[in-house]
Coordinates of C-alpha atoms and ligand atoms in Angstrom, one line a residue:
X1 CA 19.0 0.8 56.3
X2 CA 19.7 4.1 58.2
X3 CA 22.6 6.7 56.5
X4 CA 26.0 5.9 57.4
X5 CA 27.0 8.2 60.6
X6 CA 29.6 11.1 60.3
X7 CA 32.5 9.0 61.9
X8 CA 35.8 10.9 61.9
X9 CA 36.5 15.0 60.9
X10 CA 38.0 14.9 57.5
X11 CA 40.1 18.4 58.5
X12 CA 41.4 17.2 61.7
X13 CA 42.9 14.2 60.0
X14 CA 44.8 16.5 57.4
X15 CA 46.1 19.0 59.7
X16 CA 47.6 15.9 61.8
X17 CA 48.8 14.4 58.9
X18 CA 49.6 16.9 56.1
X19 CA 49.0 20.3 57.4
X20 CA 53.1 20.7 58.6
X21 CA 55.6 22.5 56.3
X22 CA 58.6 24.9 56.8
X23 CA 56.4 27.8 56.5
X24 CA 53.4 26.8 58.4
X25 CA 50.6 29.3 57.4
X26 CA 47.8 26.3 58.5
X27 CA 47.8 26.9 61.7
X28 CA 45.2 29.0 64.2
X29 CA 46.5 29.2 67.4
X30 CA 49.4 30.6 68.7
X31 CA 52.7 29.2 69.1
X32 CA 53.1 26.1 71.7
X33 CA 54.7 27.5 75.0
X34 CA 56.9 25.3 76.8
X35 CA 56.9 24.2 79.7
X36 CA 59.7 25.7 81.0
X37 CA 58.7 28.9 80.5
X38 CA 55.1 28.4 82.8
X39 CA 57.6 29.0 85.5
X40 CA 56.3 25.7 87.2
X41 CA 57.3 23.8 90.3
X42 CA 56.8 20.2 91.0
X43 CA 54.9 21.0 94.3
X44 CA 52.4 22.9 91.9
X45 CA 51.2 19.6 90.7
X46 CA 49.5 16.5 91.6
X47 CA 48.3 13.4 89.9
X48 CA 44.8 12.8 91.8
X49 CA 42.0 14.9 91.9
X50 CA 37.9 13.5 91.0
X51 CA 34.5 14.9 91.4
X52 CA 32.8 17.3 89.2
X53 CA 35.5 20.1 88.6
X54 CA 38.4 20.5 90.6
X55 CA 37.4 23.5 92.5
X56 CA 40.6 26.2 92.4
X57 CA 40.8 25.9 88.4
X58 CA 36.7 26.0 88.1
X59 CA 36.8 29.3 90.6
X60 CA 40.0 30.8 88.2
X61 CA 38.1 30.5 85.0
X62 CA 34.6 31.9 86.9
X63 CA 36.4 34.6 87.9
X64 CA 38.1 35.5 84.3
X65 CA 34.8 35.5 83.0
X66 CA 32.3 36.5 86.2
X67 CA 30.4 32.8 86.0
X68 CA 29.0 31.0 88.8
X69 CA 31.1 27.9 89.3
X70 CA 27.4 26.0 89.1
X71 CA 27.5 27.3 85.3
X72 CA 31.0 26.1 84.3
X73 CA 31.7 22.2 82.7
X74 CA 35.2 22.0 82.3
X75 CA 36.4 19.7 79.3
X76 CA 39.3 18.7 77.4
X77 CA 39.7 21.6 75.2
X78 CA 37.0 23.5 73.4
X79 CA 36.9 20.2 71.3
X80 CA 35.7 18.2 74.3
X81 CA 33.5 21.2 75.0
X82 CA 31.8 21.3 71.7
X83 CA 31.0 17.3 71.8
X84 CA 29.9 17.6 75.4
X85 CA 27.8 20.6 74.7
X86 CA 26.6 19.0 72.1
X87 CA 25.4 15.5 73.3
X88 CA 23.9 17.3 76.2
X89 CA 21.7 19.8 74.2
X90 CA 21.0 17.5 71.1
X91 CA 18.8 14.4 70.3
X92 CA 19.3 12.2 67.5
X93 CA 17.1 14.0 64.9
X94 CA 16.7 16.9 66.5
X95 CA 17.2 20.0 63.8
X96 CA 20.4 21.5 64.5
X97 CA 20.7 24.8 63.0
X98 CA 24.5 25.6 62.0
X99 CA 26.6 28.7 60.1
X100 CA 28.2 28.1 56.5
X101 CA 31.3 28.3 56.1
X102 CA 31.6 26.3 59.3
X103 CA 34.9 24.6 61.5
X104 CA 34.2 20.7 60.5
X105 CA 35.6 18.9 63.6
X106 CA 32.4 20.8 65.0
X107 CA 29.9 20.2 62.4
X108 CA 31.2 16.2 62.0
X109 CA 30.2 15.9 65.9
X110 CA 26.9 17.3 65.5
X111 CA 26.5 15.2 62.5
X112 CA 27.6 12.5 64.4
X113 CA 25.2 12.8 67.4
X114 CA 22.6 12.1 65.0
X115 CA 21.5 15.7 64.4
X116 CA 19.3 17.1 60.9
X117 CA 21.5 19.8 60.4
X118 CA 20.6 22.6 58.1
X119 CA 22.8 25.8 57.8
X120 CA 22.6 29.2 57.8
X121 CA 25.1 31.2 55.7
X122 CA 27.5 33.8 56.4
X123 CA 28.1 35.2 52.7
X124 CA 31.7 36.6 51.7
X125 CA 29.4 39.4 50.4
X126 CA 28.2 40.5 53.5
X127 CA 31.7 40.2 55.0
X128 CA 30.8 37.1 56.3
X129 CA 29.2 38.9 59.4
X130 CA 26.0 36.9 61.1
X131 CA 23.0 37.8 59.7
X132 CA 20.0 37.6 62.1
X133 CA 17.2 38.2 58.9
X134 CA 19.2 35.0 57.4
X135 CA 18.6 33.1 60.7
X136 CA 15.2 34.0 60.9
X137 CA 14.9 32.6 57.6
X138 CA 16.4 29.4 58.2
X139 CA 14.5 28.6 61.5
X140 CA 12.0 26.4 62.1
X141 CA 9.3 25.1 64.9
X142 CA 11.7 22.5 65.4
X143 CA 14.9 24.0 65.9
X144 CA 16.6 23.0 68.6
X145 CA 20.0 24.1 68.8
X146 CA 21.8 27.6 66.5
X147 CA 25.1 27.2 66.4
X148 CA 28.0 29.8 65.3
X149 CA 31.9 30.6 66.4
X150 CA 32.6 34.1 67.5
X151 CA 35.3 34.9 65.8
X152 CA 34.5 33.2 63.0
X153 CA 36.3 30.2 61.6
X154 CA 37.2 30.5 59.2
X155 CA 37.1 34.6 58.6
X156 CA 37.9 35.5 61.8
X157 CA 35.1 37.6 61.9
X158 CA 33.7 39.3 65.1
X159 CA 29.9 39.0 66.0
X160 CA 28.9 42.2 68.4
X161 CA 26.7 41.4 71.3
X162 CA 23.8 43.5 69.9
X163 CA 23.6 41.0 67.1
X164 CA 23.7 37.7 69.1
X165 CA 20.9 38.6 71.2
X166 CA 19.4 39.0 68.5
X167 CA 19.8 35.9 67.8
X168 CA 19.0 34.9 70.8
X169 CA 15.5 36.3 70.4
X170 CA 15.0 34.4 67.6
X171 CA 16.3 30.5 69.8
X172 CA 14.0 31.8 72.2
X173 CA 11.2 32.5 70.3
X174 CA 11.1 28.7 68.9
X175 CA 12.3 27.2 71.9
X176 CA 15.8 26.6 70.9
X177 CA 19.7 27.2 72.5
X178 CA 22.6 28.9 71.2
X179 CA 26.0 27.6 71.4
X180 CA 28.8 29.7 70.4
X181 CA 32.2 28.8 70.0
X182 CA 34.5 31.4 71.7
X183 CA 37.8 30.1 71.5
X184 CA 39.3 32.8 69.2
X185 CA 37.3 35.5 71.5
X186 CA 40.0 36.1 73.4
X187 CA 42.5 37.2 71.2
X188 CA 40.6 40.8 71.7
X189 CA 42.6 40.9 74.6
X190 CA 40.3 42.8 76.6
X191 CA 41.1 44.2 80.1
X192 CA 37.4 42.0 81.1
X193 CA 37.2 39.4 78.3
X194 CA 33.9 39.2 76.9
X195 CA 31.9 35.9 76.5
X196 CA 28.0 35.6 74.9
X197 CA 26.9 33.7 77.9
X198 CA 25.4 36.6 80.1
X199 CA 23.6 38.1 76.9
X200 CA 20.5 35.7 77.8
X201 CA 19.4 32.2 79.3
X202 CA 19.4 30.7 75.7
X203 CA 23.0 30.9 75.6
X204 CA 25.3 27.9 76.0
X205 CA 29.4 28.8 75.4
X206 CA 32.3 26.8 74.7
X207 CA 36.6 27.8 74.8
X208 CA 39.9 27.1 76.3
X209 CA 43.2 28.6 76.9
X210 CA 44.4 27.0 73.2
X211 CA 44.5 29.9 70.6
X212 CA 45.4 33.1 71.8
X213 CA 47.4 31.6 74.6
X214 CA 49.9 29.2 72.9
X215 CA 48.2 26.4 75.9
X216 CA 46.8 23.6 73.2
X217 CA 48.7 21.2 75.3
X218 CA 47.1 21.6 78.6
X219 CA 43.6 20.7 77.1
X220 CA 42.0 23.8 79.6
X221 CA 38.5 23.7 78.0
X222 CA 35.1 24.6 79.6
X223 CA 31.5 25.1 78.9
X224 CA 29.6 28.0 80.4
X225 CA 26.1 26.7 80.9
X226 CA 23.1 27.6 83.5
X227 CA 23.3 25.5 86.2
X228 CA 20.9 22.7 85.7
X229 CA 22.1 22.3 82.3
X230 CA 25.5 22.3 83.4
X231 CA 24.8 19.4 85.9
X232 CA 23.4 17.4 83.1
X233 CA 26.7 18.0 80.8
X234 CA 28.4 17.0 84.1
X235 CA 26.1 14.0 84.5
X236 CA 26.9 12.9 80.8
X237 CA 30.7 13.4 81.5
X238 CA 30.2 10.0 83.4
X239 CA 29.8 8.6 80.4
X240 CA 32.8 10.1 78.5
X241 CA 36.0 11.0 80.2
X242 CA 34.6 10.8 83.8
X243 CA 37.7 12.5 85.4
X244 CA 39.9 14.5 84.0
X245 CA 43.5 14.5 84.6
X246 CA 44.8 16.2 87.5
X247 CA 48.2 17.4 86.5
X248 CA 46.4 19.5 83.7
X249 CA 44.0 20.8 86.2
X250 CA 46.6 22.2 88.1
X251 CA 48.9 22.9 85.2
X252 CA 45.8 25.2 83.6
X253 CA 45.9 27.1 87.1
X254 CA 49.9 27.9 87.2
X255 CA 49.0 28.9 83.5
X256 CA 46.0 31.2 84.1
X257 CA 47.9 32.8 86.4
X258 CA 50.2 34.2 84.0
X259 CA 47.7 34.4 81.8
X260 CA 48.2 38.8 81.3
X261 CA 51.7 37.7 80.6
X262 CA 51.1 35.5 78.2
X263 CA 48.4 37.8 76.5
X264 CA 50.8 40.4 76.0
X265 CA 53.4 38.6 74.3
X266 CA 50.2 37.3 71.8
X267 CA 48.9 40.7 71.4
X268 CA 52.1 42.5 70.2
X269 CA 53.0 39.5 67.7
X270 CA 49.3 39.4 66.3
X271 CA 49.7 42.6 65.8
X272 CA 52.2 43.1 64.2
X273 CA 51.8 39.6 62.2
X274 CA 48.5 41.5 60.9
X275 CA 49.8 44.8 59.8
X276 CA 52.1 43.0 57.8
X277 CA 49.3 40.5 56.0
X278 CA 47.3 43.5 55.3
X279 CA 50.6 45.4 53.8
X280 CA 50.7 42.3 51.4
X281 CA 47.2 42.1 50.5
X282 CA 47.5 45.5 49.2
X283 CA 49.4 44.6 46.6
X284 CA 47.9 41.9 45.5
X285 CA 44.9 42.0 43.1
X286 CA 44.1 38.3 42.6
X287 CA 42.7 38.0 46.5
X288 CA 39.8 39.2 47.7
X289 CA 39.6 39.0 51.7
X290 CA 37.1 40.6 54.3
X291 CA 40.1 41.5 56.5
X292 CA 39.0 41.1 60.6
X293 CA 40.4 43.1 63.2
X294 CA 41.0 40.5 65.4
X295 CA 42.0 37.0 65.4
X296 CA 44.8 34.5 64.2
X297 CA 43.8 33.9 60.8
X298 CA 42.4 35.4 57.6
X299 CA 39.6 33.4 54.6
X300 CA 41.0 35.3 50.6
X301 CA 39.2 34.2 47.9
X302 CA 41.3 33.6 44.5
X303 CA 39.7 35.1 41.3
X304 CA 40.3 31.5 39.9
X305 CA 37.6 30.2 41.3
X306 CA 39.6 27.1 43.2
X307 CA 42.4 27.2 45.2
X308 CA 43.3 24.0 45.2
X309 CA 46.2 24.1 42.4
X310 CA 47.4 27.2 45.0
X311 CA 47.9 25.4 47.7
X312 CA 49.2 22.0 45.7
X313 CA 51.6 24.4 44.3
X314 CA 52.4 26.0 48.0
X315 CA 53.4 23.1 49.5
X316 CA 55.0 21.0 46.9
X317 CA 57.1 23.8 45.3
X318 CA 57.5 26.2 48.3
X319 CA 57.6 24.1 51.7
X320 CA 54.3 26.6 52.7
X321 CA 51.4 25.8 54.2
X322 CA 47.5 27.0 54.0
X323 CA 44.1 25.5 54.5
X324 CA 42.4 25.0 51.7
X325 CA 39.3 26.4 51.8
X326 CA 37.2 23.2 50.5
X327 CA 38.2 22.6 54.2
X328 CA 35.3 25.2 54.7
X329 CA 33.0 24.0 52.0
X330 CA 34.7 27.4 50.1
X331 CA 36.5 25.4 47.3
X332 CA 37.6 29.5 46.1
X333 CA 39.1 30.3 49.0
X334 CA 42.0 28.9 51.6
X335 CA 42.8 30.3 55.3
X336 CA 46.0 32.1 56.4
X337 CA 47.4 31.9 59.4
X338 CA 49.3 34.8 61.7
X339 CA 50.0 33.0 64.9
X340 CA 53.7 32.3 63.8
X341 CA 56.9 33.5 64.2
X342 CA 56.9 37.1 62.2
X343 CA 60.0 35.6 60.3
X344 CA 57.8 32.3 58.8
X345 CA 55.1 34.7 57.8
X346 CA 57.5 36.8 56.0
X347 CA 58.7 33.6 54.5
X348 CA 55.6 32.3 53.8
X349 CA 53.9 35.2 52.3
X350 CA 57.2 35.4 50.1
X351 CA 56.3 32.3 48.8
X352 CA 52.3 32.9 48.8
X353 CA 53.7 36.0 46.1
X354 CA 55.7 33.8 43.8
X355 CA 53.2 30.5 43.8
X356 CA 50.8 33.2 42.8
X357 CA 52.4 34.7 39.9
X358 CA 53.2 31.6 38.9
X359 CA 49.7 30.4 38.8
X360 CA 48.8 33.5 36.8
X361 CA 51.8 33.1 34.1
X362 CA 52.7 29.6 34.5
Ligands
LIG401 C1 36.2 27.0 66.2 C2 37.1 26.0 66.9 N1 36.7 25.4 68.0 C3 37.5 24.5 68.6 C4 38.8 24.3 68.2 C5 39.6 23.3 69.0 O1 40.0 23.9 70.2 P1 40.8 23.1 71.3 O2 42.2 22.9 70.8 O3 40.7 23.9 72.5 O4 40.1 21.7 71.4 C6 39.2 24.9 67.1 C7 40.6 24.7 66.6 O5 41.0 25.0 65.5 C8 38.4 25.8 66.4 O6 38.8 26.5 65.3

């Protein structure tokens, strides 16, 4: 009898179901907008599009992120991205070569396509930065696909482009891709935003408008892919969601359109959400934390040994929510959240203070 196939994502299911709280420190993208505030008119929409892209949204994100519209899938969020992505570029028992600590939703659906995953890890040591002498390591012959988020999820880490061709030299040496995960990439907020796909032909890249936007709800997701490739993905659409809706095609291009707008409103509360995280990790000696300079969220480590009692005590005793880091397969650690209102995170880290000392002197 074969092994029993990855069929749900353990994480997704809590933060649906047990991740919400008063101070809600779980969470990794920016605050929902509303509609309302997209400043959009009823003659912006439509219900019926088809084919393979709607053209004006496919050309928008293109020219964001200077791609050929022949090298763009677009999906239902970087979710949908990953899994299309993924089913396009893997086989069932294909070695998949993935990073540790790693997002699960992502790592259940390559599981779930029937990949032999092995890992490559990012240590806490090293600041959990991508180590290309670790992936040369861990490659084999027969790797097919290397797989890693830029920034990092859960550390929020940054990968520089020197380092991921580097890692591209390595795919390409053995014949493999790499996918990587940019969904928290833009919360650099640069003037061009950046994306690993022109750094080389091995390169396959996923996102959306969700984190650094506040645009979760419109699903806006694509794949950046060369062109053949990207037909196939298209192809394999068929088989999946076939069309997408409409209205959120034409939603995503009202949004990206305001896109600077909303950018600056993320920027200045990131920014000040981080300066005030890293005034509190100063004075606390129990965490450890490689602190990023960009990003929505933050990976300490407790001396302990096992955050779990933390975050039991967190959300039972003080209505505040983290992710605990067994989320991450990093039982030590749990992730923070910045992408709140500044007066939750005051709130929360309040709380984070006193569940903390408690835990210490119970
Ligand atoms: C690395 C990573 N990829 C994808 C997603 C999901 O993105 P989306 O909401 O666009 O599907 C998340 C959300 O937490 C994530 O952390």
């Amino acid at each position: 009898m074969s092994a029993a196939r990855e069929v749900m994502s353990s994480y997704m299911n809590w933060a649906k179901t047990k991740s919400g709280a008063t101070y809600n420190l779980a969470t990794s993208g920016m605050p929902d907008v509303k509609l309302l505030e997209l400043r959009v008119s009823l003659d912006d929409l439509e219900i019926t599009g088809g084919g393979y892209g709607y053209k004006p949204l496919v050309e928008r994100i293109g020219a964001r992120y200077r791609v050929s519209p022949e090298s763009i899938v677009t999906a239902a969020g970087t979710s949908f991205a990953n899994h299309l992505a993924m089913a396009a570029l893997v086989n069932p028992g294909d070695e998949v070569l993935f990073e540790s600590p790693a997002y699960e939703p992502m790592l259940a659906t390559v599981r779930y396509l029937g990949a032999n995953v092995k890992r490559f890890a990012r240590k806490f040591e090293d600041g959990f930065r991508v180590s290309p002498a670790e992936i040369e390591r861990c490659v084999t012959p027969n790797t097919r696909l290397i797989v890693l988020t830029n920034l990092h999820n859960p550390s929020g880490v940054l990968t520089d482009d020197a380092t991921l061709k580097q890692v591209g030299e390595i795919a390409r040496r053995v014949g493999a891709r790499v996918l990587v995960d940019e969904v928290y990439i833009e919360t650099l907020f640069e003037s061009t935003p950046r994306t690993a796909f022109h750094l080389g032909d091995e390169f396959v890249v996923t996102s959306s408008l969700t984190k650094a936007f506040g645009l979760s709800g419109l699903r806006c997701g694509w794949i950046f892919a060369k062109a053949e490739l990207a037909r196939q993905m298209w192809l394999l659409n068929d088989l999946f969601a076939a069309t997408p809706v409409h209205a959120g095609e034409r939603l995503s291009i009202v949004a990206l359109d305001q896109i600077d707008e909303l950018a600056e409103r993320a920027k200045a509360l990131l920014d000040r959400n981080r300066s005030l995280l890293n005034a509190f990790l100063d004075t606390r000696e129990d965490l450890e934390v490689v602190r990023p300079e960009f990003g929505t969220v933050m990976f300490p480590r407790v001396r302990s040994g096992d955050s779990g009692p933390l975050c039991r005590l967190l959300r039972e005793k003080y209505e505040t929510s983290v992710v605990p880091g067994a989320f991450f397969e990093l039982a030590a650690h749990f992730r923070l959240g910045i992408a709140v209102a500044t007066s939750s995170l005051e709130q929360g880290l309040e709380r984070l203070a006193k569940a903390l000392n408690e835990i210490q002197s119970p």
